[in-house]
Tab-separated table of C-alpha atoms and ligand atoms in Angstrom:
chain	number	residue	atom	x	y	z
A	1	MET	CA	82.325	-61.695	-29.508
A	2	SER	CA	83.205	-64.721	-31.607
A	3	LEU	CA	86.568	-66.176	-30.795
A	4	LEU	CA	86.697	-68.917	-33.404
A	5	VAL	CA	84.897	-68.997	-36.749
A	6	THR	CA	85.117	-71.660	-39.429
A	7	GLU	CA	83.688	-71.078	-42.894
A	8	GLY	CA	82.904	-73.976	-45.181
A	9	LEU	CA	85.497	-76.125	-43.457
A	10	THR	CA	86.022	-79.269	-45.538
A	11	LYS	CA	88.437	-82.206	-45.315
A	12	ASP	CA	88.700	-85.093	-47.748
A	13	PHE	CA	90.637	-88.276	-47.037
A	14	GLY	CA	90.919	-89.748	-50.514
A	15	GLY	CA	87.344	-90.346	-51.580
A	16	LEU	CA	85.921	-89.810	-48.095
A	17	ARG	CA	84.633	-86.348	-47.164
A	18	ALA	CA	85.186	-86.479	-43.382
A	19	VAL	CA	84.271	-82.813	-42.808
A	20	ASP	CA	81.833	-81.193	-45.191
A	21	GLY	CA	81.307	-77.429	-45.285
A	22	VAL	CA	81.245	-76.870	-41.538
A	23	ASN	CA	80.456	-73.361	-40.314
A	24	LEU	CA	81.226	-73.132	-36.632
A	25	VAL	CA	81.134	-70.065	-34.404
A	26	VAL	CA	82.522	-70.327	-30.884
A	27	GLY	CA	81.779	-67.269	-28.763
A	28	GLU	CA	84.187	-65.955	-26.164
A	29	GLY	CA	83.546	-67.355	-22.680
A	30	GLU	CA	81.178	-70.078	-23.769
A	31	ILE	CA	81.244	-73.839	-23.427
A	32	HIS	CA	80.496	-75.099	-26.901
A	33	GLY	CA	79.705	-78.756	-27.442
A	34	ILE	CA	80.276	-80.649	-30.670
A	35	ILE	CA	78.471	-83.961	-30.705
A	36	GLY	CA	77.690	-86.633	-33.223
A	37	PRO	CA	77.949	-90.379	-33.783
A	38	ASN	CA	81.333	-92.081	-34.165
A	39	GLY	CA	82.946	-91.145	-37.465
A	40	ALA	CA	80.951	-87.901	-37.753
A	41	GLY	CA	84.143	-85.866	-38.199
A	42	LYS	CA	84.428	-84.325	-34.729
A	43	THR	CA	88.096	-85.121	-34.109
A	44	THR	CA	88.946	-84.123	-37.677
A	45	VAL	CA	87.432	-80.672	-37.016
A	46	PHE	CA	89.736	-80.315	-33.990
A	47	ASN	CA	92.712	-81.544	-36.037
A	48	LEU	CA	91.952	-78.882	-38.654
A	49	ILE	CA	91.574	-76.091	-36.086
A	50	THR	CA	94.838	-77.016	-34.331
A	51	GLY	CA	96.885	-77.338	-37.515
A	52	TYR	CA	97.425	-81.118	-37.349
A	53	LEU	CA	95.589	-81.337	-40.657
A	54	LYS	CA	95.255	-78.845	-43.498
A	55	PRO	CA	91.727	-78.234	-44.790
A	56	THR	CA	90.844	-79.299	-48.312
A	57	ARG	CA	88.673	-76.186	-48.451
A	58	GLY	CA	87.402	-73.510	-46.132
A	59	LYS	CA	88.752	-70.958	-43.695
A	60	ILE	CA	89.424	-70.780	-39.969
A	61	HIS	CA	89.588	-67.459	-38.140
A	62	PHE	CA	90.743	-67.129	-34.547
A	63	ARG	CA	90.405	-63.739	-32.842
A	64	GLY	CA	89.886	-62.215	-36.254
A	65	ARG	CA	93.025	-63.756	-37.713
A	66	ARG	CA	93.242	-66.443	-40.400
A	67	ILE	CA	94.847	-69.585	-38.917
A	68	ASP	CA	94.069	-72.430	-41.326
A	69	GLY	CA	97.232	-74.034	-42.648
A	70	LEU	CA	99.424	-72.800	-39.771
A	71	GLU	CA	101.671	-75.334	-38.042
A	72	PRO	CA	100.406	-76.700	-34.690
A	73	HIS	CA	103.025	-74.841	-32.623
A	74	ARG	CA	101.985	-71.547	-34.239
A	75	VAL	CA	98.351	-72.260	-33.420
A	76	VAL	CA	99.329	-72.969	-29.800
A	77	SER	CA	101.259	-69.717	-29.587
A	78	LEU	CA	98.191	-67.826	-30.836
A	79	GLY	CA	96.188	-69.283	-27.939
A	80	ILE	CA	94.561	-72.608	-28.814
A	81	ALA	CA	95.384	-75.727	-26.772
A	82	ARG	CA	93.847	-79.164	-26.992
A	83	THR	CA	93.583	-82.548	-25.370
A	84	PHE	CA	93.525	-85.831	-27.251
A	85	GLN	CA	90.852	-88.498	-27.385
A	86	ILE	CA	93.610	-91.010	-26.585
A	87	VAL	CA	95.647	-89.565	-23.717
A	88	ARG	CA	99.298	-88.880	-24.492
A	89	PRO	CA	101.275	-88.110	-21.348
A	90	PHE	CA	105.074	-88.226	-21.409
A	91	THR	CA	105.150	-91.581	-19.647
A	92	ASP	CA	108.783	-91.352	-18.452
A	93	LEU	CA	108.103	-88.064	-16.654
A	94	SER	CA	106.321	-87.249	-13.408
A	95	VAL	CA	102.952	-85.523	-13.369
A	96	LEU	CA	104.678	-82.263	-12.416
A	97	GLN	CA	107.275	-82.606	-15.171
A	98	ASN	CA	104.523	-83.140	-17.742
A	99	VAL	CA	103.019	-79.782	-16.818
A	100	LEU	CA	106.441	-78.103	-16.629
A	101	VAL	CA	107.204	-79.152	-20.199
A	102	ALA	CA	104.007	-77.511	-21.423
A	103	TRP	CA	104.387	-74.340	-19.379
A	104	GLY	CA	108.060	-74.115	-20.293
A	105	HIS	CA	107.188	-74.410	-23.955
A	106	ARG	CA	104.987	-71.359	-23.615
A	107	ASN	CA	107.205	-69.279	-21.363
A	108	TYR	CA	110.809	-70.342	-21.907
A	109	TYR	CA	110.955	-71.490	-25.503
A	110	GLY	CA	113.283	-69.416	-27.628
A	111	LEU	CA	113.758	-66.703	-25.049
A	112	GLY	CA	117.529	-67.014	-24.751
A	113	PRO	CA	119.012	-66.377	-21.308
A	114	PHE	CA	118.625	-68.859	-18.460
A	115	LYS	CA	115.515	-68.342	-16.349
A	116	PRO	CA	115.170	-69.499	-12.741
A	117	PHE	CA	113.300	-72.750	-12.236
A	118	GLY	CA	111.421	-71.789	-9.039
A	119	PRO	CA	108.623	-69.726	-10.623
A	120	ALA	CA	108.031	-72.406	-13.274
A	121	LYS	CA	107.650	-75.082	-10.627
A	122	ARG	CA	105.328	-72.898	-8.542
A	123	LYS	CA	103.197	-72.224	-11.599
A	124	ALA	CA	103.037	-75.902	-12.538
A	125	LEU	CA	101.997	-76.833	-8.983
A	126	GLU	CA	99.315	-74.130	-9.126
A	127	ILE	CA	97.933	-75.677	-12.302
A	128	LEU	CA	97.965	-79.155	-10.726
A	129	GLU	CA	96.093	-77.723	-7.751
A	130	PHE	CA	93.548	-76.195	-10.149
A	131	VAL	CA	92.809	-79.540	-11.821
A	132	GLY	CA	92.921	-81.501	-8.553
A	133	LEU	CA	96.192	-83.355	-9.152
A	134	ALA	CA	98.509	-81.588	-6.691
A	135	GLU	CA	98.773	-84.651	-4.459
A	136	ARG	CA	100.041	-86.699	-7.404
A	137	ALA	CA	102.671	-84.184	-8.552
A	138	TYR	CA	105.639	-86.494	-8.014
A	139	VAL	CA	104.046	-89.687	-9.251
A	140	GLY	CA	105.049	-91.075	-12.658
A	141	ALA	CA	102.449	-90.022	-15.243
A	142	ALA	CA	102.132	-93.590	-16.530
A	143	ALA	CA	101.018	-94.754	-13.079
A	144	LEU	CA	97.891	-92.567	-13.048
A	145	PRO	CA	94.522	-94.229	-13.634
A	146	ILE	CA	92.758	-93.123	-16.829
A	147	GLY	CA	90.486	-90.604	-15.079
A	148	LEU	CA	93.517	-88.767	-13.679
A	149	GLN	CA	95.466	-89.042	-16.933
A	150	ARG	CA	92.591	-87.111	-18.534
A	151	ARG	CA	93.004	-84.442	-15.846
A	152	LEU	CA	96.722	-84.325	-16.605
A	153	GLU	CA	95.900	-83.771	-20.289
A	154	ILE	CA	93.763	-80.827	-19.263
A	155	ALA	CA	96.512	-79.522	-16.952
A	156	ARG	CA	99.011	-79.583	-19.816
A	157	ALA	CA	96.585	-77.777	-22.100
A	158	ILE	CA	95.961	-75.075	-19.486
A	159	ALA	CA	99.717	-74.735	-18.922
A	160	LEU	CA	99.976	-73.428	-22.485
A	161	GLU	CA	97.937	-70.419	-21.265
A	162	PRO	CA	95.383	-70.628	-24.065
A	163	LYS	CA	92.344	-68.478	-24.800
A	164	LEU	CA	90.544	-71.502	-26.236
A	165	VAL	CA	90.770	-75.067	-24.950
A	166	LEU	CA	89.600	-77.930	-27.153
A	167	LEU	CA	88.717	-81.112	-25.276
A	168	ASP	CA	88.309	-84.286	-27.328
A	169	GLU	CA	86.015	-86.732	-25.490
A	170	PRO	CA	87.179	-85.698	-22.017
A	171	ALA	CA	84.559	-87.919	-20.367
A	172	ALA	CA	85.526	-91.130	-22.175
A	173	GLY	CA	86.294	-93.958	-19.757
A	174	LEU	CA	85.351	-91.941	-16.671
A	175	THR	CA	83.103	-93.091	-13.832
A	176	GLU	CA	79.931	-91.111	-13.019
A	177	GLU	CA	81.692	-89.481	-10.084
A	178	GLU	CA	84.678	-88.514	-12.218
A	179	ILE	CA	82.299	-87.052	-14.804
A	180	THR	CA	80.685	-84.872	-12.140
A	181	ARG	CA	84.135	-83.593	-11.125
A	182	LEU	CA	85.064	-83.042	-14.770
A	183	LYS	CA	81.988	-80.867	-15.285
A	184	GLU	CA	83.037	-78.761	-12.294
A	185	LEU	CA	86.539	-78.457	-13.698
A	186	VAL	CA	85.275	-77.315	-17.117
A	187	LEU	CA	83.099	-74.696	-15.415
A	188	ARG	CA	86.124	-73.463	-13.447
A	189	ILE	CA	88.225	-73.270	-16.613
A	190	VAL	CA	85.627	-70.985	-18.167
A	191	ALA	CA	85.246	-68.978	-14.937
A	192	SER	CA	88.977	-68.300	-15.052
A	193	GLY	CA	88.640	-66.617	-18.451
A	194	MET	CA	89.139	-69.342	-21.040
A	195	THR	CA	86.680	-70.568	-23.652
A	196	VAL	CA	86.006	-74.283	-24.056
A	197	ALA	CA	84.919	-76.292	-27.082
A	198	LEU	CA	84.450	-79.967	-26.389
A	199	VAL	CA	83.699	-83.018	-28.426
A	200	GLU	CA	81.629	-85.888	-27.099
A	201	HIS	CA	79.588	-88.603	-28.610
A	202	ARG	CA	77.570	-88.897	-25.422
A	203	MET	CA	74.711	-86.406	-25.324
A	204	THR	CA	74.278	-86.380	-21.556
A	205	PHE	CA	77.641	-84.820	-20.652
A	206	VAL	CA	77.300	-81.863	-23.019
A	207	MET	CA	73.638	-81.282	-22.177
A	208	ASP	CA	74.552	-80.317	-18.617
A	209	ILE	CA	77.298	-77.777	-19.220
A	210	CYS	CA	77.204	-76.418	-22.793
A	211	GLN	CA	75.401	-73.233	-23.779
A	212	LEU	CA	75.461	-74.134	-27.439
A	213	ILE	CA	75.732	-77.475	-29.179
A	214	THR	CA	76.653	-78.212	-32.781
A	215	VAL	CA	75.631	-81.637	-34.055
A	216	LEU	CA	77.700	-83.290	-36.763
A	217	ASP	CA	76.682	-86.299	-38.790
A	218	ARG	CA	78.769	-87.657	-41.671
A	219	GLY	CA	80.849	-84.491	-41.744
A	220	LYS	CA	77.928	-82.071	-41.906
A	221	VAL	CA	76.283	-79.830	-39.328
A	222	ILE	CA	72.763	-81.225	-38.981
A	223	ALA	CA	71.632	-79.106	-36.037
A	224	GLU	CA	72.774	-76.352	-33.740
A	225	GLY	CA	71.240	-74.730	-30.708
A	226	THR	CA	70.767	-74.898	-26.980
A	227	PRO	CA	70.820	-78.342	-25.357
A	228	SER	CA	67.016	-78.541	-25.266
A	229	GLN	CA	66.647	-77.393	-28.894
A	230	VAL	CA	69.145	-79.991	-30.055
A	231	ALA	CA	67.706	-82.802	-27.924
A	232	SER	CA	64.248	-82.344	-29.452
A	233	ASP	CA	65.471	-82.049	-33.058
A	234	PRO	CA	64.109	-84.956	-35.147
A	235	GLU	CA	67.230	-85.128	-37.339
A	236	VAL	CA	69.441	-85.403	-34.261
A	237	ILE	CA	67.295	-88.131	-32.754
A	238	GLU	CA	67.404	-89.967	-36.089
A	239	ALA	CA	71.208	-89.660	-36.333
A	240	TYR	CA	71.603	-91.131	-32.868
A	241	LEU	CA	69.016	-93.860	-33.218
A	242	GLY	CA	70.348	-94.695	-36.664
A	243	ALA	CA	73.924	-94.890	-35.378
A	244	GLY	CA	73.650	-98.514	-34.380
A	245	GLU	CA	74.311	-100.211	-31.093
A	246	GLY	CA	77.022	-98.738	-28.918
A	247	GLU	CA	77.624	-95.733	-31.130
A	248	GLY	CA	75.043	-93.212	-30.030
A	249	ASP	CA	74.648	-92.311	-26.399
A	250	ALA	CA	76.749	-95.286	-25.373
B	1	ADP	N1	93.921	-89.446	-41.002
B	1	ADP	C1	92.853	-90.033	-41.559
B	1	ADP	N2	92.953	-90.681	-42.739
B	1	ADP	C2	91.876	-91.257	-43.325
B	1	ADP	N3	90.621	-91.221	-42.807
B	1	ADP	C3	90.471	-90.588	-41.650
B	1	ADP	C4	91.561	-89.967	-40.948
B	1	ADP	N4	91.090	-89.418	-39.810
B	1	ADP	C5	89.769	-89.685	-39.781
B	1	ADP	N5	89.396	-90.382	-40.870
B	1	ADP	C6	88.019	-90.795	-41.193
B	1	ADP	O1	87.220	-89.625	-41.176
B	1	ADP	C7	85.957	-89.882	-40.589
B	1	ADP	C8	85.753	-88.981	-39.393
B	1	ADP	O2	86.640	-89.380	-38.374
B	1	ADP	P1	86.755	-88.613	-36.981
B	1	ADP	O3	86.925	-87.177	-37.230
B	1	ADP	O4	87.798	-89.299	-36.197
B	1	ADP	O5	85.300	-88.896	-36.364
B	1	ADP	P2	84.758	-88.693	-34.877
B	1	ADP	O6	85.812	-88.033	-34.080
B	1	ADP	O7	83.521	-87.878	-35.021
B	1	ADP	O8	84.431	-90.069	-34.370
B	1	ADP	C9	85.941	-91.375	-40.240
B	1	ADP	O9	85.318	-92.062	-41.296
B	1	ADP	C10	87.421	-91.705	-40.134
B	1	ADP	O10	87.649	-93.054	-40.430
B	2	MG	MG1	86.819	-88.599	-32.361
């Protein structure tokens, strides 16, 4: 079943068409990769899906319901969570508190009477265990190295109890070993019942774990298919080779 469907999704920034008629279908339980050179419009697609930006044209359906134009907090409450290309932890809070804020937003927000703190803390620790950060629970979030800050981003997204998790360049700045662990984590996220769509500009990361890959170039979908179909597509190869030094599979 398709979880997320975009139809003719388009976003103009002044004279620049950053996203141009994108039709995207993300199936339930899949790991869907969105790749493309820098500036292809990948992050803008995520910003449109999550309500940070309003589309110039086009529709977005999530679980059969129209969501384009909804505010970000409404999109979260319907079951879509995201991470950011540039990590954004609450730097004054501990790792645990960062997750508590997210989980509390989902489970406490607007519900009136006081709720006991114990279950929230247990749940947050469970999530930290899941992403491999339990040992750092009481450390200040700002003190984490970048690889672990990316894990914290993922922990906060999961704490919102989403159906769909959008990861924007989760492998950026990670070592090879951290990338291997990240792949395992993404597979566990899907095994636990969530669907993942992730953006990368590096081909190699998505090739290993995605069932389906959509390739964007200058706002348009130029190819879609399995990793091997996409990797052998002449237009994809051209887009990457034509991207200039440091922009393709950097
Ligand atoms: N808020 C914005 N205002 C103006 N231009 C933007 C904005 N966000 C992105 N862009 C432009 O849209 C294009 C696509 O950007 P982006 O979606 O960030 O690409 P990607 O994530 O694929 O690298 C780029 O040319 C970028 O400069
Ligand atoms: Mg981006």
